[in-house]
GROMACS .gro file of C-alpha atoms in nm:
model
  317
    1UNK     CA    1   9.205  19.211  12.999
    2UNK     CA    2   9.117  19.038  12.289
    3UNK     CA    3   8.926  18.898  12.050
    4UNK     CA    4   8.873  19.035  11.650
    5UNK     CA    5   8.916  19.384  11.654
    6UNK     CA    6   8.764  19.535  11.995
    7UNK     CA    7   8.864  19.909  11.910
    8UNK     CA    8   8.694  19.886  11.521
    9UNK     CA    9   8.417  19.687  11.698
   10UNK     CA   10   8.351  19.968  11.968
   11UNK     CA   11   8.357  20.257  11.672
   12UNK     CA   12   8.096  20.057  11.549
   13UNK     CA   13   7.833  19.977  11.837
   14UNK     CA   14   7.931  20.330  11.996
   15UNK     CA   15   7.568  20.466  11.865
   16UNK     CA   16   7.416  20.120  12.023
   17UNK     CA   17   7.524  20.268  12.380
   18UNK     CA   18   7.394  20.576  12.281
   19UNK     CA   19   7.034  20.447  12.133
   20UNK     CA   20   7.021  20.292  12.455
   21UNK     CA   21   7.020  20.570  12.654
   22UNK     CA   22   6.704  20.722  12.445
   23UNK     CA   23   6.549  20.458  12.700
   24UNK     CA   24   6.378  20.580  13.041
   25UNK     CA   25   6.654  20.518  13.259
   26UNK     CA   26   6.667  20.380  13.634
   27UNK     CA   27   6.780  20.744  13.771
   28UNK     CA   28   6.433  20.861  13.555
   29UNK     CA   29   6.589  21.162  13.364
   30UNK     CA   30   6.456  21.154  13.048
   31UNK     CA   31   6.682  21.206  12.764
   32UNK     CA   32   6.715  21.519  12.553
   33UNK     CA   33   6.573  21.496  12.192
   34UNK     CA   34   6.792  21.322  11.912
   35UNK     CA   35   6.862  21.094  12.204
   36UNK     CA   36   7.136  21.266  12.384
   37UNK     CA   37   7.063  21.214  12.802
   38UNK     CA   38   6.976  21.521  12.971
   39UNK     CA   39   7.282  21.685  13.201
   40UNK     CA   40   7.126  21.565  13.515
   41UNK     CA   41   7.137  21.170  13.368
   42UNK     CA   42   7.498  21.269  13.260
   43UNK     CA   43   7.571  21.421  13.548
   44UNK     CA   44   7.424  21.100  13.751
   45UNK     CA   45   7.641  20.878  13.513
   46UNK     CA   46   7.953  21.046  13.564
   47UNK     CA   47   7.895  21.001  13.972
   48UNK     CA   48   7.846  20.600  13.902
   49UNK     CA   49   8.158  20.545  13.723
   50UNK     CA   50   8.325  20.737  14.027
   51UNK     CA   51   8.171  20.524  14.288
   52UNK     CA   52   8.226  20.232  14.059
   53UNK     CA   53   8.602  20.370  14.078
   54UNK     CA   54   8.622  20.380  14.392
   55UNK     CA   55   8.436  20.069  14.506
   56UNK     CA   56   8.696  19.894  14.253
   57UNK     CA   57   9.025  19.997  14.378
   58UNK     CA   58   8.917  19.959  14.742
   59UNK     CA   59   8.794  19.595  14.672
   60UNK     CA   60   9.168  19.572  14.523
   61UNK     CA   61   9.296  19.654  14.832
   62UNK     CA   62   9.102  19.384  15.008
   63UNK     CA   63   9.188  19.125  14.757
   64UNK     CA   64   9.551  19.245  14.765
   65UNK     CA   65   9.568  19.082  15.137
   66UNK     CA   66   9.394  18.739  15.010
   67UNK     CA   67   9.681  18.636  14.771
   68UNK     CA   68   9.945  18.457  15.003
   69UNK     CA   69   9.640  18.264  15.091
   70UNK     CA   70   9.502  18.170  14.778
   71UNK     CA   71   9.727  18.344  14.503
   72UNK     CA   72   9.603  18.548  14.198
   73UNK     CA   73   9.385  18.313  14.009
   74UNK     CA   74   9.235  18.152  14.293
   75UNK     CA   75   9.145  18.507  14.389
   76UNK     CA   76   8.985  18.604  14.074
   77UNK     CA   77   8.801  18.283  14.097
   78UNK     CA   78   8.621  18.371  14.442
   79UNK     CA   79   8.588  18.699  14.354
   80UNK     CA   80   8.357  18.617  14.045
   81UNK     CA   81   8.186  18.308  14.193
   82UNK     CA   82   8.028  18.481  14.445
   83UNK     CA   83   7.946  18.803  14.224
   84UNK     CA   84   7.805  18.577  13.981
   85UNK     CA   85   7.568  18.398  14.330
   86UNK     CA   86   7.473  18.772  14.438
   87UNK     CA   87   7.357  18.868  14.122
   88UNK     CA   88   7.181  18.579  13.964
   89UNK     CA   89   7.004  18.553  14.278
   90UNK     CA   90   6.920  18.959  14.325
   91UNK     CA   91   6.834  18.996  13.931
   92UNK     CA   92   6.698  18.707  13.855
   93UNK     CA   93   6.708  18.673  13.515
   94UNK     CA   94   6.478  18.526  13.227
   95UNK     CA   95   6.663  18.281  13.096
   96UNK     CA   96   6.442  18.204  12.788
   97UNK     CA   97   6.294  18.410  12.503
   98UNK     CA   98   6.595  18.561  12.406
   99UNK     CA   99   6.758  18.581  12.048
  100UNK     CA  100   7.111  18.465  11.975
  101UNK     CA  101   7.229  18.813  11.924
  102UNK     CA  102   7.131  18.901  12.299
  103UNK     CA  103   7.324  18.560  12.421
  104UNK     CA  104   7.643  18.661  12.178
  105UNK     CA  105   7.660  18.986  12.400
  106UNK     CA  106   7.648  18.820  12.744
  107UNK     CA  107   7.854  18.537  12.649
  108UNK     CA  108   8.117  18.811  12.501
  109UNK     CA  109   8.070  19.031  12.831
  110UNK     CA  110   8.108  18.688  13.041
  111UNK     CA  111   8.430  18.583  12.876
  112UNK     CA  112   8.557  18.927  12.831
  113UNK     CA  113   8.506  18.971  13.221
  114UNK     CA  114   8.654  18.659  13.349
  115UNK     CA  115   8.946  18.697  13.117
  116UNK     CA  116   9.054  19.052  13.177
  117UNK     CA  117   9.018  19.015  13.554
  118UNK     CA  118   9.267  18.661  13.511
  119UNK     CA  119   9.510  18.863  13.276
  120UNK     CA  120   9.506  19.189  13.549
  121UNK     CA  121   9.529  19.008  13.893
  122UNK     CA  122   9.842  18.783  13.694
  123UNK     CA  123   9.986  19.149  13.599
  124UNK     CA  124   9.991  19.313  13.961
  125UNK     CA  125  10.116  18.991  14.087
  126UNK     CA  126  10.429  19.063  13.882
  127UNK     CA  127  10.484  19.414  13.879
  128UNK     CA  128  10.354  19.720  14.102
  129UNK     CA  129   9.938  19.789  14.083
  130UNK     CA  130  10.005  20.162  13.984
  131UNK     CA  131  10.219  20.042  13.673
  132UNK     CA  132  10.014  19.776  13.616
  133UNK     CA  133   9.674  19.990  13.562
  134UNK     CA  134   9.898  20.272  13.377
  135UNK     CA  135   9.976  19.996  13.162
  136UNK     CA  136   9.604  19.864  13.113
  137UNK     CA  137   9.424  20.208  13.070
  138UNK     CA  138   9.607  20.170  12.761
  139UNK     CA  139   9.364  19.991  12.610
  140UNK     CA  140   9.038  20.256  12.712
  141UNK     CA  141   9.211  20.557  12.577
  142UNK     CA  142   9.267  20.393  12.236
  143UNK     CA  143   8.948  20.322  12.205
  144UNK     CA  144   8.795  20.663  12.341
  145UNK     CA  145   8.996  20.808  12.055
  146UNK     CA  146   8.834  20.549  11.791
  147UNK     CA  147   8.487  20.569  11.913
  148UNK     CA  148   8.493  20.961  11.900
  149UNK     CA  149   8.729  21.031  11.569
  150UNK     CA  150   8.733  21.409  11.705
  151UNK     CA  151   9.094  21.597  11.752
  152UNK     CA  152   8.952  21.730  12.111
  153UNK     CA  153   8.896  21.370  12.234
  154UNK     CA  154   9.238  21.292  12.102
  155UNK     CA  155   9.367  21.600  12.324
  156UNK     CA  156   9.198  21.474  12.652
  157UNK     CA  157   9.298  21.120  12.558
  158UNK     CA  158   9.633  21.252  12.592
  159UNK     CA  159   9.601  21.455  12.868
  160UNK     CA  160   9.464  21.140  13.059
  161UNK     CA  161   9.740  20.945  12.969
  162UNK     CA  162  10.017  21.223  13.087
  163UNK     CA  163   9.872  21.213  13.432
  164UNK     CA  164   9.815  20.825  13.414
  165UNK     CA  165  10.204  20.799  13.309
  166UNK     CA  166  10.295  20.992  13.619
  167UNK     CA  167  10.104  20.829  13.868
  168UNK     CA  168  10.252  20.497  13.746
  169UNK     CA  169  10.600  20.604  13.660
  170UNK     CA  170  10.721  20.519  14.030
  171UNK     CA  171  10.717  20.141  13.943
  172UNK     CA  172  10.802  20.170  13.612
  173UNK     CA  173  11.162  20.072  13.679
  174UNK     CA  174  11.070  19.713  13.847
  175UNK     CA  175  10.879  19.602  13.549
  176UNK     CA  176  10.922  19.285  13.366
  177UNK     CA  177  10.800  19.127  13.056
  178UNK     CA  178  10.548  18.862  13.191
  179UNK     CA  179  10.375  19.148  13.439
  180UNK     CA  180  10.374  19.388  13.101
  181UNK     CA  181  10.232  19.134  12.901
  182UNK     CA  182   9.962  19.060  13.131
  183UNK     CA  183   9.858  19.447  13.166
  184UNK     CA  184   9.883  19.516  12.812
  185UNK     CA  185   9.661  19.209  12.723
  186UNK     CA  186   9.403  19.289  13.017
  187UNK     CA  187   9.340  19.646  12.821
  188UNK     CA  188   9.281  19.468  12.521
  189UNK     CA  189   9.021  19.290  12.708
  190UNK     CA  190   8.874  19.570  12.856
  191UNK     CA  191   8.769  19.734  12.569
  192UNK     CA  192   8.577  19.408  12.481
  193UNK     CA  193   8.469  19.479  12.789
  194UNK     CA  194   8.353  19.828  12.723
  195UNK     CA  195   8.201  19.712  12.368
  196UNK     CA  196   7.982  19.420  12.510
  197UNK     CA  197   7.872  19.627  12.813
  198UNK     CA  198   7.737  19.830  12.613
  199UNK     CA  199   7.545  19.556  12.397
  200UNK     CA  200   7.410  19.413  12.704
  201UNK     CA  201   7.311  19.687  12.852
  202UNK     CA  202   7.079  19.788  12.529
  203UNK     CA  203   6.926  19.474  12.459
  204UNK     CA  204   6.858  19.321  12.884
  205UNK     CA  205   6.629  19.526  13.120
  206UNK     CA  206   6.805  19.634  13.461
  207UNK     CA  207   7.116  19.411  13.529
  208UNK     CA  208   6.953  19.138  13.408
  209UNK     CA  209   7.206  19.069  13.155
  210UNK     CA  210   7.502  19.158  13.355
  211UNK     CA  211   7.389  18.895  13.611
  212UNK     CA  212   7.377  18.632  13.303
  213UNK     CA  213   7.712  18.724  13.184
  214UNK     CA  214   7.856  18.697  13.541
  215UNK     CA  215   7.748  18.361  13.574
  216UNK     CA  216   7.981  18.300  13.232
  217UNK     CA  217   8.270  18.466  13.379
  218UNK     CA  218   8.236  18.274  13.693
  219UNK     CA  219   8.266  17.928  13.488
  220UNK     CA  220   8.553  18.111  13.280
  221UNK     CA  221   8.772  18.137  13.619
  222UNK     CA  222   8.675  17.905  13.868
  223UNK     CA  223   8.871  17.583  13.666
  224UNK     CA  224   9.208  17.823  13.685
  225UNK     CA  225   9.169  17.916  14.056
  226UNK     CA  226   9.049  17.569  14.136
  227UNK     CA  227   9.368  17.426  13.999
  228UNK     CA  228   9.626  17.729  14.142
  229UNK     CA  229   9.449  17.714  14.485
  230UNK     CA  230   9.305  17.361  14.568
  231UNK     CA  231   9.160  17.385  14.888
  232UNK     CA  232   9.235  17.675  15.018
  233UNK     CA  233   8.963  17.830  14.892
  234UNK     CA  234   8.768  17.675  15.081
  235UNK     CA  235   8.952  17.860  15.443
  236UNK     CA  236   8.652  18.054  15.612
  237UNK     CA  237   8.851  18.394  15.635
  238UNK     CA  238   8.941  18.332  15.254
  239UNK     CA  239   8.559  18.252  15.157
  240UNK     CA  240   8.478  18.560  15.374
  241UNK     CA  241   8.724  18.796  15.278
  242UNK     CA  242   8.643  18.693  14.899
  243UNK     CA  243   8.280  18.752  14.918
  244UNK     CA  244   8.409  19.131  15.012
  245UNK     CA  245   8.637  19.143  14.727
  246UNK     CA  246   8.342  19.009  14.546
  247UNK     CA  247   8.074  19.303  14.641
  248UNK     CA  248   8.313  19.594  14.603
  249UNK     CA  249   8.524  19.436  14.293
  250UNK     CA  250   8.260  19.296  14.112
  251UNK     CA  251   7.906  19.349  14.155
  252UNK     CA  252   7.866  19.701  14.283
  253UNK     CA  253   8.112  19.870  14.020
  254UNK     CA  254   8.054  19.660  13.725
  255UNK     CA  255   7.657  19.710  13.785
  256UNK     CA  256   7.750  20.086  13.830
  257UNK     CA  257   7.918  20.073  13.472
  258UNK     CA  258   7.625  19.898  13.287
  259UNK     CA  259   7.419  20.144  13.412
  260UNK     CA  260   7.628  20.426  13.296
  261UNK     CA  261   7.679  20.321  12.980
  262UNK     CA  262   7.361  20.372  12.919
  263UNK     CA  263   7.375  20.677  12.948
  264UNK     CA  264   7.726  20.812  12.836
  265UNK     CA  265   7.917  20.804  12.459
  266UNK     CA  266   8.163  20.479  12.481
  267UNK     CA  267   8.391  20.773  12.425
  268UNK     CA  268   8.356  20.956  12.715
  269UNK     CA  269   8.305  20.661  12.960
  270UNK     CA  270   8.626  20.507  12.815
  271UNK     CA  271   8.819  20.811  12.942
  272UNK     CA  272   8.647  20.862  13.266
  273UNK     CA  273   8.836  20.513  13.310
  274UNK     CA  274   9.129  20.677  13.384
  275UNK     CA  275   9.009  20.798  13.710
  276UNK     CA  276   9.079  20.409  13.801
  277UNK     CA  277   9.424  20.498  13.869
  278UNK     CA  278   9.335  20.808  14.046
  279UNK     CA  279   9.109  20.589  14.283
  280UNK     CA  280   9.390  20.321  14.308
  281UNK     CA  281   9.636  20.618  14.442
  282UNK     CA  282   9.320  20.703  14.730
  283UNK     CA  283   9.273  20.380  14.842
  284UNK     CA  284   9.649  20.297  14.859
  285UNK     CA  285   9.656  20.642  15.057
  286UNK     CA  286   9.322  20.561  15.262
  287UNK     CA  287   9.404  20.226  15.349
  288UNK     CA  288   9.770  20.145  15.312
  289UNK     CA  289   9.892  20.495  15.449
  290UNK     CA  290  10.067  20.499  15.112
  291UNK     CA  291  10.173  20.913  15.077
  292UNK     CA  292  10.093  21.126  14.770
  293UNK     CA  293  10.415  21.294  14.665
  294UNK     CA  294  10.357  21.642  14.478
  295UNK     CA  295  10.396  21.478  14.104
  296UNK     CA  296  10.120  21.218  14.206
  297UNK     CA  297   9.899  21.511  14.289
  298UNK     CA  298   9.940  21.716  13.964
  299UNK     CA  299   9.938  21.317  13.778
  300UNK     CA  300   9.579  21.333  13.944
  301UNK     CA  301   9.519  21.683  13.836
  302UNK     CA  302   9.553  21.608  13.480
  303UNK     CA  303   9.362  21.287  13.516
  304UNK     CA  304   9.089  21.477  13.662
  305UNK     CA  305   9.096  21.776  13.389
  306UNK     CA  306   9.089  21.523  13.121
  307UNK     CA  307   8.763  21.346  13.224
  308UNK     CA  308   8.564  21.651  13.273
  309UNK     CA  309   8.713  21.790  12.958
  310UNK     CA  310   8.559  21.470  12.782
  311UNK     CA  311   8.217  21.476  12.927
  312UNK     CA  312   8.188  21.826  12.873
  313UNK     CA  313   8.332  21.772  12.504
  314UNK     CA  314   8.047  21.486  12.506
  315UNK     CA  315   7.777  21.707  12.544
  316UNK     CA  316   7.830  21.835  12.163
  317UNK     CA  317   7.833  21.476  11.980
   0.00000   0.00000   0.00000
């Protein structure tokens, strides 16, 4: 969580996300003519990156517990292994009669997965998780101004980023340069995320490719978490508790994404990634009994405003 120029490279392939969505798509809402998806495939894309939101930050939780048994990168490491064993073995997928354009987008997605998720779980192991993804969002809203060039997306970028700055501003003051490092180079990598995600998805059927790429990430980590952990990975609560974190971290949200990319501008889904945070502050409330104070609620007010201001601004491009 960069390689070349993600943000020029996502102006560029934005169209590719949206030429894939001129495809039937697995909800079966056809798409509007000049290729724009209908408002009930919109509206079904906008509900996956919430669950994927959601299914994220509460996986975070889960693998928050698993670090004084296996630290960070030994974390990441199960978490991807057994994402990558679910969904090669779900998907299934061809591995032969593809071009090398279709491998140079799951090998991009693969190392732009295991990568980011290194970089973040190195970040919040340094400084506070609600800093850490203020920090990384960074890298989303850059690019949902890029893809889009309009002054309204530049507006909700902004907006986004006020109630992002909020949320996060609590740990701001127990930062240091290592943890900020980490976070800022984890949202460079998630916009290569965002760019070959959207590749994938337009040139693999289902989650075909996603499966292939996961299997890339999964070699990416598991050398790092093999050498920071050593056996303990191989503790039965760990391997349990990691095959959670791997399901709600990992396969169910990042399946959820390719899925909605399909269907959304890499404009607008960048920006709806800033409900990340605003899931983060749930599950911290949910599960942790963390309390919202009043400035975290009007941080998640603006957050909120900002990504239905872009998918409504959406509906014009």
């Amino acid at each position: 969580m960069t390689t070349g120029d993600p943000v020029t490279g996502a102006a560029r392939t934005a169209p590719s996300a949206s030429a894939a969505s001129t495809a039937p798509t697995a909800g079966g809402a056809g798409p509007l003519p000049g290729g724009a998806p209908g408002g009930r495939a919109r509206l079904g894309a906008v509900g996956m990156v919430i669950g994927s939101a959601l299914s994220l930050q509460f996986g975070s939780a889960v693998a928050a517990t698993l670090f004084p048994r296996a630290g960070a990168l030994g974390v990441v490491a199960l978490r991807l292994v057994f994402s990558a064993a679910l969904m090669l073995a779900v998907c299934r997928p061809r591995l032969r009669g593809h071009s090398r354009a279709d491998w140079a987008a799951v090998a991009g997605l693969g190392i732009a997965l295991g990568t980011m998720n290194s970089l973040f779980y190195q970040a919040i192991d340094r400084i506070p998780l609600g800093a850490a993804v203020t920090l990384e969002l960074l890298g989303p809203l850059v690019l949902s101004v890029v893809a889009s060039r309009r002054l309204l997306s530049l507006v909700w970028a902004l907006l986004a980023l006020a109630g992002v700055y909020l949320l996060g501003s609590s740990g701001f003051d127990e930062l240091n340069f290592a943890g900020v490092g980490f976070a800022l180079a984890a949202g460079g990598m998630w916009v290569a995320y965002i760019v070959f995600n959207s590749r994938t998805g337009a040139r693999f059927p289902k989650a075909d490719g996603l499966a292939l790429a996961m299997g890339i990430a999964a070699l990416v980590s598991a050398p790092l978490g093999i050498l920071d952990a050593g056996g303990a990975l191989l503790d039965p609560v760990t391997l349990g508790l990691g095959a959670a974190v791997a399901v709600l971290s990992s396969g169910l949200p990042y399946t959820l994404e390719l899925f909605a990319l399909r269907r959304l501008p890499a404009a607008t889904f960048a920006v709806l990634m800033s409900l990340m945070p605003v899931a983060a502050t749930l599950a911290g409330f949910l599960v942790l009994d963390q309390r919202l104070k009043p400035l975290e609620l009007v941080a998640i007010a603006l957050v909120i405003a900002a990504s239905a201001g872009a998918v409504r601004t959406s509906r014009t491009t």
